[in-house]
mmCIF file of C-alpha atoms and ligand atoms in Angstrom:
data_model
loop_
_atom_site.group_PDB
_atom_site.id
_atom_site.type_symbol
_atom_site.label_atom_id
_atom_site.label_comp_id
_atom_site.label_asym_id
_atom_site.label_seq_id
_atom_site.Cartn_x
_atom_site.Cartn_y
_atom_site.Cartn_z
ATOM 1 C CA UNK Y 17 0.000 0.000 0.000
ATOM 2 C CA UNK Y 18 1.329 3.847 -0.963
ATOM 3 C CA UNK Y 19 1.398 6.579 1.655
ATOM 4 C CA UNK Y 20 -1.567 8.254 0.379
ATOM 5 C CA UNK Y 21 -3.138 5.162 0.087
ATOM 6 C CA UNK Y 22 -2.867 3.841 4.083
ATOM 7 C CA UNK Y 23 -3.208 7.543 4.959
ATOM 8 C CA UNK Y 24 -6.751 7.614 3.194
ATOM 9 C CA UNK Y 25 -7.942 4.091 3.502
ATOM 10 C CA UNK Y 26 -11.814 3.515 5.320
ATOM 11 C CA UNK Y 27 -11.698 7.655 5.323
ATOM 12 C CA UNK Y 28 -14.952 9.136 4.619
ATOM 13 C CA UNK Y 29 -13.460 12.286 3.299
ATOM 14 C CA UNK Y 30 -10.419 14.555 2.724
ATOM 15 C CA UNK Y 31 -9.981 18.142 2.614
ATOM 16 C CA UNK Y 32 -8.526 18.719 -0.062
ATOM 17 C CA UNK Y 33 -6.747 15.666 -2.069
ATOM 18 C CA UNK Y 34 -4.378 17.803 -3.164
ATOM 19 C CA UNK Y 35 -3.169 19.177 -0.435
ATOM 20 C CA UNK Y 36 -3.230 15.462 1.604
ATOM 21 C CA UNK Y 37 -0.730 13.809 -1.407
ATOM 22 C CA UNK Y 38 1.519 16.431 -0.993
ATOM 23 C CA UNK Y 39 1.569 15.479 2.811
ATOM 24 C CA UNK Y 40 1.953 11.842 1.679
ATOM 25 C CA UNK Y 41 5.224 12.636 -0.447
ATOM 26 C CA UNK Y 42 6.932 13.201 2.824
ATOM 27 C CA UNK Y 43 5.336 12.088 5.974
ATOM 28 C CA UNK Y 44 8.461 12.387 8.043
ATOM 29 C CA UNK Y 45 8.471 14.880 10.775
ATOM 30 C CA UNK Y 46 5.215 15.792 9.908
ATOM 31 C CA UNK Y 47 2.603 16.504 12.974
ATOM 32 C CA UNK Y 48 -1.678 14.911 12.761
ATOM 33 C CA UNK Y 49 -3.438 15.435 15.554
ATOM 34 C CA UNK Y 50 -6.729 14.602 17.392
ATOM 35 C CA UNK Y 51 -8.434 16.028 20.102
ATOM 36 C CA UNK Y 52 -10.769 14.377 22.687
ATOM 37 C CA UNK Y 53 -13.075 15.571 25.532
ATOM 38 C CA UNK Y 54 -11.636 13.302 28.145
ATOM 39 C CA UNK Y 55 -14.061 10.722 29.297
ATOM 40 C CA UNK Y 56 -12.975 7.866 32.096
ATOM 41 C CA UNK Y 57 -13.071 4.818 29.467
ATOM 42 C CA UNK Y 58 -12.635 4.901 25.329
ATOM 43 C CA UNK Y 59 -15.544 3.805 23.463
ATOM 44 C CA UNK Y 60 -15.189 2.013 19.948
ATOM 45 C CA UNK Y 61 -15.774 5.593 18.569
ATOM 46 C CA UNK Y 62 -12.540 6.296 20.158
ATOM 47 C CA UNK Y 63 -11.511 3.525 18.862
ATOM 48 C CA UNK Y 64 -11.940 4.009 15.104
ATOM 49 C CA UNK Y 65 -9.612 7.351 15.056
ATOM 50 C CA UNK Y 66 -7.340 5.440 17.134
ATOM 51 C CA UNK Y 67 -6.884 3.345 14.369
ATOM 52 C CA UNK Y 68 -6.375 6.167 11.966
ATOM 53 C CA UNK Y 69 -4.193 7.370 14.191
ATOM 54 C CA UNK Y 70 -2.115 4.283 13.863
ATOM 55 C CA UNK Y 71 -2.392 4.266 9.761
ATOM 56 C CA UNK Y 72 -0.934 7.468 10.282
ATOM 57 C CA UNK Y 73 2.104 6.664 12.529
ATOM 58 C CA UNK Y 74 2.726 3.886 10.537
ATOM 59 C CA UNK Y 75 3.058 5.812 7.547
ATOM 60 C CA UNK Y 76 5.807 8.303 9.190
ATOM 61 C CA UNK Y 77 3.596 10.826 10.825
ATOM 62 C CA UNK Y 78 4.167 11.610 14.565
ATOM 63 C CA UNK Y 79 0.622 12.068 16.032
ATOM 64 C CA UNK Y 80 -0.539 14.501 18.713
ATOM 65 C CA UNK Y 81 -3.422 13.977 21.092
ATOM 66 C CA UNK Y 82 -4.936 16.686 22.216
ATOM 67 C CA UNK Y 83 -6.643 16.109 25.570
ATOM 68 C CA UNK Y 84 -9.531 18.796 25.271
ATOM 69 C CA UNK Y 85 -9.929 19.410 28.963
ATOM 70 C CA UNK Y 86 -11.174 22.687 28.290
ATOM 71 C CA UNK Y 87 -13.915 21.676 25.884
ATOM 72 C CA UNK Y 88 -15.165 19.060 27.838
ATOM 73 C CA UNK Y 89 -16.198 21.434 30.592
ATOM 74 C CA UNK Y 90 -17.685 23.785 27.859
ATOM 75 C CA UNK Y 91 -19.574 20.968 27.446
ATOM 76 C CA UNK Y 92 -20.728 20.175 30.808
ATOM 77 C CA UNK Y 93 -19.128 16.934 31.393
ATOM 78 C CA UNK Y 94 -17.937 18.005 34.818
ATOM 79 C CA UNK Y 95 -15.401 19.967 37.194
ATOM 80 C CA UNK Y 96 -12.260 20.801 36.337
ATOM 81 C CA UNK Y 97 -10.593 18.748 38.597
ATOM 82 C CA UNK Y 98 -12.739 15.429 37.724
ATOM 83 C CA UNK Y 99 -12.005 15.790 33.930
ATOM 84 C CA UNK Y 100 -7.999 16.160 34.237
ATOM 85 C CA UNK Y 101 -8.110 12.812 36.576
ATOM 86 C CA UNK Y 102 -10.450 11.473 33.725
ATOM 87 C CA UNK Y 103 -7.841 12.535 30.989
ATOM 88 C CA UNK Y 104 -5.150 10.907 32.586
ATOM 89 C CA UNK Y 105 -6.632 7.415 32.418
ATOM 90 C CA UNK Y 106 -8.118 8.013 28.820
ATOM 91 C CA UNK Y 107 -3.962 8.498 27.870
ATOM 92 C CA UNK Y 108 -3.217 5.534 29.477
ATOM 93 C CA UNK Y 109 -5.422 3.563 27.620
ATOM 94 C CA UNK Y 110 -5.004 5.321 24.159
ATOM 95 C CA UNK Y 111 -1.123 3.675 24.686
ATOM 96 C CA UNK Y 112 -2.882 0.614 25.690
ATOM 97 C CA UNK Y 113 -4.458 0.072 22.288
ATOM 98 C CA UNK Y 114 -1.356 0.841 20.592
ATOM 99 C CA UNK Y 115 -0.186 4.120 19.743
ATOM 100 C CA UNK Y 116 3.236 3.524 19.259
ATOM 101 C CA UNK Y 117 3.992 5.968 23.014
ATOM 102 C CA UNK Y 118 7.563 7.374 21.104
ATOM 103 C CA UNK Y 119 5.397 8.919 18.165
ATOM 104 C CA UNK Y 120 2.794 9.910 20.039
ATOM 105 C CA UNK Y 121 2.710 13.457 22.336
ATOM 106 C CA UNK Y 122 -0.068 14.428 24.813
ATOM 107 C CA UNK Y 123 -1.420 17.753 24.974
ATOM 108 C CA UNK Y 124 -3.669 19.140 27.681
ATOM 109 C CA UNK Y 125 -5.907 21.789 26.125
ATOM 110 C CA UNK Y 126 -5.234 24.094 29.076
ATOM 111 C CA UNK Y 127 -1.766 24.264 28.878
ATOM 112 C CA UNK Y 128 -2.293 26.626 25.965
ATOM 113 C CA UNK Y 129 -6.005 27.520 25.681
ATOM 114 C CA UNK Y 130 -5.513 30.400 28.747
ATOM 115 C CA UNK Y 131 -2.495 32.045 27.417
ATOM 116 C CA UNK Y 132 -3.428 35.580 26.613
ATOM 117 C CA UNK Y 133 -2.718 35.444 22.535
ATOM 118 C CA UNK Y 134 -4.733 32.405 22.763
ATOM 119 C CA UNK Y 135 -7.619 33.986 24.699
ATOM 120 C CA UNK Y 136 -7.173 37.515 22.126
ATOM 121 C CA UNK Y 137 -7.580 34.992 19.272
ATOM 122 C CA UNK Y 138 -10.596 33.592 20.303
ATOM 123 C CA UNK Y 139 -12.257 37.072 21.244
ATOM 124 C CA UNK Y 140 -11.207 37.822 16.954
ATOM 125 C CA UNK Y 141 -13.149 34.820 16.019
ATOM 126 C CA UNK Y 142 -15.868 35.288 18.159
ATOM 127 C CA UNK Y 143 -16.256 38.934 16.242
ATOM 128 C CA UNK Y 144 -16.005 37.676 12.921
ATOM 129 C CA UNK Y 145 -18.219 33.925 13.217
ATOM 130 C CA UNK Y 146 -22.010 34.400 13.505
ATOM 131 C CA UNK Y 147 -23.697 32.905 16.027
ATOM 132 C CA UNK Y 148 -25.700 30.630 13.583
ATOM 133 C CA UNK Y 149 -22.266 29.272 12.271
ATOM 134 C CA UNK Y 150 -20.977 28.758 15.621
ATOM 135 C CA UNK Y 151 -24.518 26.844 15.999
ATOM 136 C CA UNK Y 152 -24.046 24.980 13.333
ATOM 137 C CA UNK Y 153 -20.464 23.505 13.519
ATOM 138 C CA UNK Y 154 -21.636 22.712 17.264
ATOM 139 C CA UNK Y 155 -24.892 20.311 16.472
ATOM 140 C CA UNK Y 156 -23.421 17.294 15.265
ATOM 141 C CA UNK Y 157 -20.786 17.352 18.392
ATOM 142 C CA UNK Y 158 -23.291 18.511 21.139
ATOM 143 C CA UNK Y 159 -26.569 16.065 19.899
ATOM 144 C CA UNK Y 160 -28.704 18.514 21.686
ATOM 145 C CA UNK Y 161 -29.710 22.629 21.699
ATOM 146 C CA UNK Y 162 -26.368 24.207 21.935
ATOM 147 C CA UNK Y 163 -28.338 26.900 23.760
ATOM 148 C CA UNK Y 164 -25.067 27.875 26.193
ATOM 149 C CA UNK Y 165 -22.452 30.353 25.444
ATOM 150 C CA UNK Y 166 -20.231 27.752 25.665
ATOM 151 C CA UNK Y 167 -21.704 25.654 22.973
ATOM 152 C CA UNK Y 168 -20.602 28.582 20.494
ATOM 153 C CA UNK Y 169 -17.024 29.133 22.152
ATOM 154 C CA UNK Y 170 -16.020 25.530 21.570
ATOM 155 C CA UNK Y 171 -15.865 25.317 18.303
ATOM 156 C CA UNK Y 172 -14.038 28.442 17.701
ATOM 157 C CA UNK Y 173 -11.140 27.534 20.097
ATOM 158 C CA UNK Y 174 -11.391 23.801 18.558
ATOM 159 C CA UNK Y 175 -10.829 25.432 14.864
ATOM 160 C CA UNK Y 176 -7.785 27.793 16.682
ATOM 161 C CA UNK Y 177 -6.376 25.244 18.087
ATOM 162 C CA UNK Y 178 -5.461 23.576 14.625
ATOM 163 C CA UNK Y 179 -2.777 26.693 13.774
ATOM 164 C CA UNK Y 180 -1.882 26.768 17.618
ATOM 165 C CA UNK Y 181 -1.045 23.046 17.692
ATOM 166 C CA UNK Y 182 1.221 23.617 14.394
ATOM 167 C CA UNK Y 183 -0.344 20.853 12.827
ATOM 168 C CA UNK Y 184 -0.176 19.442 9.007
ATOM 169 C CA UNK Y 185 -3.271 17.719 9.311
ATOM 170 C CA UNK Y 186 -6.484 17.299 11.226
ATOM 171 C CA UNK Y 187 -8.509 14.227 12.090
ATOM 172 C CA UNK Y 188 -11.530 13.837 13.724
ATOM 173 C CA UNK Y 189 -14.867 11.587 12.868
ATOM 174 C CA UNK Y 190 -17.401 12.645 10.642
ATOM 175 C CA UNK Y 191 -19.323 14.685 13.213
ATOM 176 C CA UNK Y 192 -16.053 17.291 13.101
ATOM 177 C CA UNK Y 193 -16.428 18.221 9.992
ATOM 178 C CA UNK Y 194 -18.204 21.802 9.981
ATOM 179 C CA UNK Y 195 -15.754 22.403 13.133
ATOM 180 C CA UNK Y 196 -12.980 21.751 10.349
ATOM 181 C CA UNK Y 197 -14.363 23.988 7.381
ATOM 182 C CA UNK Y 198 -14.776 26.602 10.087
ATOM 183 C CA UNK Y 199 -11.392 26.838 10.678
ATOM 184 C CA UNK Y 200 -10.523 26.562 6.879
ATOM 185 C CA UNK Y 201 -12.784 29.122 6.196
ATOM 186 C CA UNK Y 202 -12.345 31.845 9.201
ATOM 187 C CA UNK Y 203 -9.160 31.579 10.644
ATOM 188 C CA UNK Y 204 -6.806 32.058 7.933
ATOM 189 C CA UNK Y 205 -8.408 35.523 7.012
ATOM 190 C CA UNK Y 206 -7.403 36.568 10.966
ATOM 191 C CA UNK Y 207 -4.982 39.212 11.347
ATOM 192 C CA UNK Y 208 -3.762 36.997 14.681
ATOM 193 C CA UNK Y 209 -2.011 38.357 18.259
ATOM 194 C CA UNK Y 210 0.554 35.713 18.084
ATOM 195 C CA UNK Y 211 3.320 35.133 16.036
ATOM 196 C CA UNK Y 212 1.383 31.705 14.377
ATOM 197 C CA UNK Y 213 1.121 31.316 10.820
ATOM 198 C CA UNK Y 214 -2.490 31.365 10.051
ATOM 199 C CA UNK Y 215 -2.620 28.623 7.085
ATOM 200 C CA UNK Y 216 -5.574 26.372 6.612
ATOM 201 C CA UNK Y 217 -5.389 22.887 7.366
ATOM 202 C CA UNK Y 218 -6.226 19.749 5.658
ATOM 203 C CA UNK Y 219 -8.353 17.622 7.052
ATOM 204 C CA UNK Y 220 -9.473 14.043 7.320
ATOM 205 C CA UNK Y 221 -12.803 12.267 8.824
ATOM 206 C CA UNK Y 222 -13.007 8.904 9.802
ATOM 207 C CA UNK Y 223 -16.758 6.998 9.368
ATOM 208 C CA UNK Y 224 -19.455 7.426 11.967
ATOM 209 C CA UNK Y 225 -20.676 3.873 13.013
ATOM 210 C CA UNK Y 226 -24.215 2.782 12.943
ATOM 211 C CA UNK Y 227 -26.146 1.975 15.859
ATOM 212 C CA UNK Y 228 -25.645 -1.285 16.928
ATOM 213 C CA UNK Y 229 -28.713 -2.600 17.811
ATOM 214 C CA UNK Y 230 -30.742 -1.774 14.785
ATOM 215 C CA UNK Y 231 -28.268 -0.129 12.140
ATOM 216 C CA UNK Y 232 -29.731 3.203 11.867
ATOM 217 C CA UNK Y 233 -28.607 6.558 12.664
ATOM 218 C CA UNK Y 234 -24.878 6.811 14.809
ATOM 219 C CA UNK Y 235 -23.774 4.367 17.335
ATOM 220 C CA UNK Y 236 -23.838 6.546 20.572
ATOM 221 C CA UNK Y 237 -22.188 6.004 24.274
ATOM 222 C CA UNK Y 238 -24.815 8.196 25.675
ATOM 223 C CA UNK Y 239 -27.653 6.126 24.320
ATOM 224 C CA UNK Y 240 -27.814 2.617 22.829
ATOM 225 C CA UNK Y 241 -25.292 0.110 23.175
ATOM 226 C CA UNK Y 242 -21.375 0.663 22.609
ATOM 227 C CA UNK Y 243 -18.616 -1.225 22.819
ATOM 228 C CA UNK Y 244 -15.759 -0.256 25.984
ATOM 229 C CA UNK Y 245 -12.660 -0.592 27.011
ATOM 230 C CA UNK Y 246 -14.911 -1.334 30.358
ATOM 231 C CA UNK Y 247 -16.744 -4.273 28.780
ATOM 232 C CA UNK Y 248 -15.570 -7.851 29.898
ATOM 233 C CA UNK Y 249 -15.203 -10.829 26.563
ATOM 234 C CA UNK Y 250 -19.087 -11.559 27.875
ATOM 235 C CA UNK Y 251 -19.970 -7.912 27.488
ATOM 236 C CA UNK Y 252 -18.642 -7.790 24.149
ATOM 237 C CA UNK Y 253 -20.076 -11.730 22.828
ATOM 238 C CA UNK Y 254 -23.598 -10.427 24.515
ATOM 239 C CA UNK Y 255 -23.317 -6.943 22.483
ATOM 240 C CA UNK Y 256 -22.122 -7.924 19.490
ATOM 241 C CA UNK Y 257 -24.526 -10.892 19.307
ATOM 242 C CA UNK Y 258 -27.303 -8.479 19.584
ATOM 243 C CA UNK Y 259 -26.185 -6.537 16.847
ATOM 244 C CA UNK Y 260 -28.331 -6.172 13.509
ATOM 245 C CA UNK Y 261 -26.722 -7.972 10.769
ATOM 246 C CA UNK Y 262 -28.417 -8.887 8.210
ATOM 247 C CA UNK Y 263 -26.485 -10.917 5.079
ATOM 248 C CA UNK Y 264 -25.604 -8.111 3.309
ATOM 249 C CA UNK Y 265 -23.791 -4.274 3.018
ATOM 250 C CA UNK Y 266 -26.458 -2.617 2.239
ATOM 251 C CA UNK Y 267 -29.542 -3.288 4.743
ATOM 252 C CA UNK Y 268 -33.259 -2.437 3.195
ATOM 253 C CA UNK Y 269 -34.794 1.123 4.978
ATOM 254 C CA UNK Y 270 -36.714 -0.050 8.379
ATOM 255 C CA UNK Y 271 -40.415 -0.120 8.439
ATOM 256 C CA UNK Y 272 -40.622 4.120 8.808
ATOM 257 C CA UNK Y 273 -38.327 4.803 5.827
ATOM 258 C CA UNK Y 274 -34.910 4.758 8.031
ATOM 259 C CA UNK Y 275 -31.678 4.705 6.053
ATOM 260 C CA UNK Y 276 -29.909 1.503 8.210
ATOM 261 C CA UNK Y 277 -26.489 0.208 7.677
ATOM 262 C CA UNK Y 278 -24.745 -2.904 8.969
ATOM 263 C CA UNK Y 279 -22.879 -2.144 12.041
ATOM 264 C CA UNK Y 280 -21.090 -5.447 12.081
ATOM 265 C CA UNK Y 281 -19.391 -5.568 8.835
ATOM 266 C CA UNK Y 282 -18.643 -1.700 9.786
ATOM 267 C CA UNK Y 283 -16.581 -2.939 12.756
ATOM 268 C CA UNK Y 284 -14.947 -5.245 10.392
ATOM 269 C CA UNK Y 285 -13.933 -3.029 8.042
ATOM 270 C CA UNK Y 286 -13.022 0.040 10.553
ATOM 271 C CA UNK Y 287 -11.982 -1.705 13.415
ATOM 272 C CA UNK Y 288 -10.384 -5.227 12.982
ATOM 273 C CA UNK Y 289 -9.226 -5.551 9.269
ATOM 274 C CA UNK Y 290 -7.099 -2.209 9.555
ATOM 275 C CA UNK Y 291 -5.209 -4.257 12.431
ATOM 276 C CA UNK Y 292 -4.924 -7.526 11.485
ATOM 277 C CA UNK Y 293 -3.728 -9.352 8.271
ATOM 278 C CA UNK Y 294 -5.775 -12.141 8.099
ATOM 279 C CA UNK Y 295 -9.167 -12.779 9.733
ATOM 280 C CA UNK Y 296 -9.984 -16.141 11.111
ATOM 281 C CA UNK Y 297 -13.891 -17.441 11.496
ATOM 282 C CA UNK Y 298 -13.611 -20.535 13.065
ATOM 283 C CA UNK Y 299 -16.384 -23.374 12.646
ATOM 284 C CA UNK Y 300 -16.679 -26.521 13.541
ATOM 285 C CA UNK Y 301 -15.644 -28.897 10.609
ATOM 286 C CA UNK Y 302 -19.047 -30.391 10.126
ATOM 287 C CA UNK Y 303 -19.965 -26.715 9.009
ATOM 288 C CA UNK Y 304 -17.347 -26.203 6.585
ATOM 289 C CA UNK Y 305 -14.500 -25.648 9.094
ATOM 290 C CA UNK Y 306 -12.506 -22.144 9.353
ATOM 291 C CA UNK Y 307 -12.489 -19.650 6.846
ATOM 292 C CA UNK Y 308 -9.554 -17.181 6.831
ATOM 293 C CA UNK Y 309 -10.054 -13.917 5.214
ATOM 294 C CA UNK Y 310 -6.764 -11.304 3.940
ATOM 295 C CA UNK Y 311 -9.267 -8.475 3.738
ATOM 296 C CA UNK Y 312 -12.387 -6.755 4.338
ATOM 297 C CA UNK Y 313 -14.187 -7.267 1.244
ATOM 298 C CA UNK Y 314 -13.885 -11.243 0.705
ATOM 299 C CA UNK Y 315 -15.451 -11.570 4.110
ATOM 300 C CA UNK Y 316 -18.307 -9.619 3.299
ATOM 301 C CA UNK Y 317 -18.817 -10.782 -0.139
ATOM 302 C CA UNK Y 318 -18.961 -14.342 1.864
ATOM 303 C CA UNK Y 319 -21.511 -12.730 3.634
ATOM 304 C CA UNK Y 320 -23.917 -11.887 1.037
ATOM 305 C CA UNK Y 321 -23.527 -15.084 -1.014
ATOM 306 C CA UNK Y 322 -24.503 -17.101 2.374
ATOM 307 C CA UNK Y 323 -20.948 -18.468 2.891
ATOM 308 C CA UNK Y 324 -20.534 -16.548 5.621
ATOM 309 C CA UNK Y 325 -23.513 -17.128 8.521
ATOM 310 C CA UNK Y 326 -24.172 -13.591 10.191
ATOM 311 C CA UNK Y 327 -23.532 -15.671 13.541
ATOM 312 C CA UNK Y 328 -20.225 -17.058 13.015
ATOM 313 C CA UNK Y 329 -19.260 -13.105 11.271
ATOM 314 C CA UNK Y 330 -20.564 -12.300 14.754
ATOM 315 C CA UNK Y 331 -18.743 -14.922 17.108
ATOM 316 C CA UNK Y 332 -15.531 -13.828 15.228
ATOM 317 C CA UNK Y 333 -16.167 -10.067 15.211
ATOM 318 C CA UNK Y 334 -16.651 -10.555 19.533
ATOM 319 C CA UNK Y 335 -13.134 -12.470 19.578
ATOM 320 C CA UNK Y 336 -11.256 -9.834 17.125
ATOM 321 C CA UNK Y 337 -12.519 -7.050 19.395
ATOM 322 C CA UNK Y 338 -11.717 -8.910 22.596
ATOM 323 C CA UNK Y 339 -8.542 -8.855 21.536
ATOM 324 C CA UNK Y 340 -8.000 -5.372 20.980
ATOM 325 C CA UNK Y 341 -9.651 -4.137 24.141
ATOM 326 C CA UNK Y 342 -8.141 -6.536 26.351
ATOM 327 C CA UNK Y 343 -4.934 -4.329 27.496
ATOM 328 C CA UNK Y 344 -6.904 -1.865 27.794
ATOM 329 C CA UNK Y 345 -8.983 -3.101 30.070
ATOM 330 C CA UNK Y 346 -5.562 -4.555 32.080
ATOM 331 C CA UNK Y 347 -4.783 -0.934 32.400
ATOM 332 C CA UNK Y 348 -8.021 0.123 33.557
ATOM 333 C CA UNK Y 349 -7.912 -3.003 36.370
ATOM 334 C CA UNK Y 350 -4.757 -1.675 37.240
ATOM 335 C CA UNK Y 351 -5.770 1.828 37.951
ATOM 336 C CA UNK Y 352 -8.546 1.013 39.771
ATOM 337 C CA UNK Y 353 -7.228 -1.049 42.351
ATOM 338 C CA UNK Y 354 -4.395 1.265 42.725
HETATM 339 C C1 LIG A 429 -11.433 17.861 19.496
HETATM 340 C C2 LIG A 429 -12.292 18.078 20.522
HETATM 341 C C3 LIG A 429 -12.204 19.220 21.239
HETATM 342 C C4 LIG A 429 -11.247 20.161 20.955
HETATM 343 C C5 LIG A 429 -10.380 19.948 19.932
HETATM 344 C C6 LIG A 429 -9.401 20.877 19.623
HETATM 345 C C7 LIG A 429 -8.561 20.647 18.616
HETATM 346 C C8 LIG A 429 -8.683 19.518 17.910
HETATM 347 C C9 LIG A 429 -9.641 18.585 18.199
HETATM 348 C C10 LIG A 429 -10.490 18.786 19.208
HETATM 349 C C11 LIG A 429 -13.296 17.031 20.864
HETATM 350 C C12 LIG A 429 -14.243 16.808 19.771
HETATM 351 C C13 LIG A 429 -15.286 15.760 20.134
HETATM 352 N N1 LIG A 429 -14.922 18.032 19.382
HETATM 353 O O1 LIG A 429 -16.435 15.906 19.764
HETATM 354 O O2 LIG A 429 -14.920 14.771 20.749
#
């Protein structure tokens, strides 16, 4: 696979092409970031950029997580206090998963977002965004009526931060994406307090996974069922054996009209094929035996031609999963009987 190739694959979009293969010429030395509202345990939404992330530091680029303490108590998730402890263990596990921990640096929000060119540069944006933009980049992220001050402040320091951070490229899922043409589209045009180079940024968005349970609309922590770094290998068999699969990619409308997608072969293809070379299904011989798969779209062609029985896609799905949660849930033990 090509640099621009691994860098791109399972992305939903990138902003701009262009400007993304000229990153891929020359990875080296070259700074991605991501930026999370600290919360105690990752989800599989985590999870997916994670993977990116690795794509990316496999590729040559050193990675940067930013550890949006700030933003998360914008967003009401807590005191100050309880959401640095909480960002400490969501690093821990990040590593855990494996970020390689000698390409990857850690950035608390705060140790930048209060600096007084910082604080200037937000007041500039917050005079040239209207409120309905502000609104609108905000939605996807918040889920609910972005009716605080806050709500409108958070994405303006979340499309600063991007110059601040002095990064080549920004990830994020789908749900970031009017948060990322916000900052492509306001903050190079700022005449700045600091000495940063207002540039635009490209920008890449990993998929949005579909609910588990029934395939339509997004896969939530908040409501619905999601896989965590919490869950035990009974957790996950239970979950995943739950999960809507039906024998194909594309999944009929639901009985009101509902787009619906399948959320298992999603996994597959975001979660456990960018990690693994070869997926293993194991039956029993008097069912055919194991089938071994080298990539994503053999299995699910098996899948739709009946090969492939959604239940054993499922039992293998749970044991793929297991595996890539288990040391994070180690780490998690460890912390909590510390
Ligand atoms: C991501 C988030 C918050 C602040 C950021 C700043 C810079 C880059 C990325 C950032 C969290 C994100 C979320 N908005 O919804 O999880």
């Amino acid at each position: 696979m090509d640099a621009y190739e691994l860098i791109t694959r399972n992305a939903t979009e990138v902003v701009t092409e262009e400007e993304v293969r000229a990153l891929a010429e020359d990875p080296e030395g070259k700074r991605v970031y991501v930026g999370y509202e600290p919360s105690g345990v990752l989800h599989i939404g985590h999870m997916l950029t994670a993977t990116k992330l690795i794509d990316l530091q496999e590729a040559g680029f050193e990675v940067v997580v930013l550890l949006a303490d700030v933003h998360a108590y914008l967003n009401d998730k807590g005191t100050f206090a309880e959401i640095r402890e909480t960002a400490e263990r969501m690093r821990d596990q990040f590593l855990a998963y494996g970020l390689d921990p000698d390409a990857t640096e850690f950035v608390y929000g705060s140790s930048f977002q209060l600096d007084e060119e910082y604080v200037l540069d937000t007041h500039e944006l917050e005079v040239s965004t209207t409120l309905n933009r502000a609104q609108r980049a905000m939605a996807e992220i918040q889920g609910g009526e972005t009716a605080k001050v806050s709500h409108v402040v958070y994405p303006l320091m979340q499309a600063l931060d991007i110059v601040y951070l002095d990064l080549d490229l920004a990830v994020g899922g789908l749900d970031q994406r009017k948060v990322h043409m916000l900052h492509r589209e306001q903050v190079p045009g700022m005449d700045g307090e600091s000495d940063h180079d207002y540039e635009a940024r490209p920008c890449l968005h990993t998929p949005i996974l579909a609910d588990l349970d029934t395939g339509v609309g997004k896969m939530s922590s908040s409501s619905g069922t999601t896989i965590s770094m919490e869950d035990s290998a009974d957790d996950i068999d239970d979950k995943i054996n739950g999960a809507f699969c039906p024998p194909t990619r594309d999944p009929e409308p639901d009985d009101d009209g509902n787009e619906r997608e399948n959320p298992v072969l999603e996994m597959f293809e975001y979660s456990v094929f960018p990690r693994f070379d070869t997926v293993v299904v194991e039956r029993p011989e008097q069912y055919g035996g194991d089938l071994t798969y080298d990539d994503y779209a053999s299995l699910a062609d098996d899948l739709e031609s009946g090969e492939l029985h959604p239940a054993d896609a499922k039992g293998a799905l749970a044991d793929y999963l297991n595996e890539l949660i288990a040391p994070g849930r180690e780490v998690l033990a460890e912390l909590d009987a510390e």
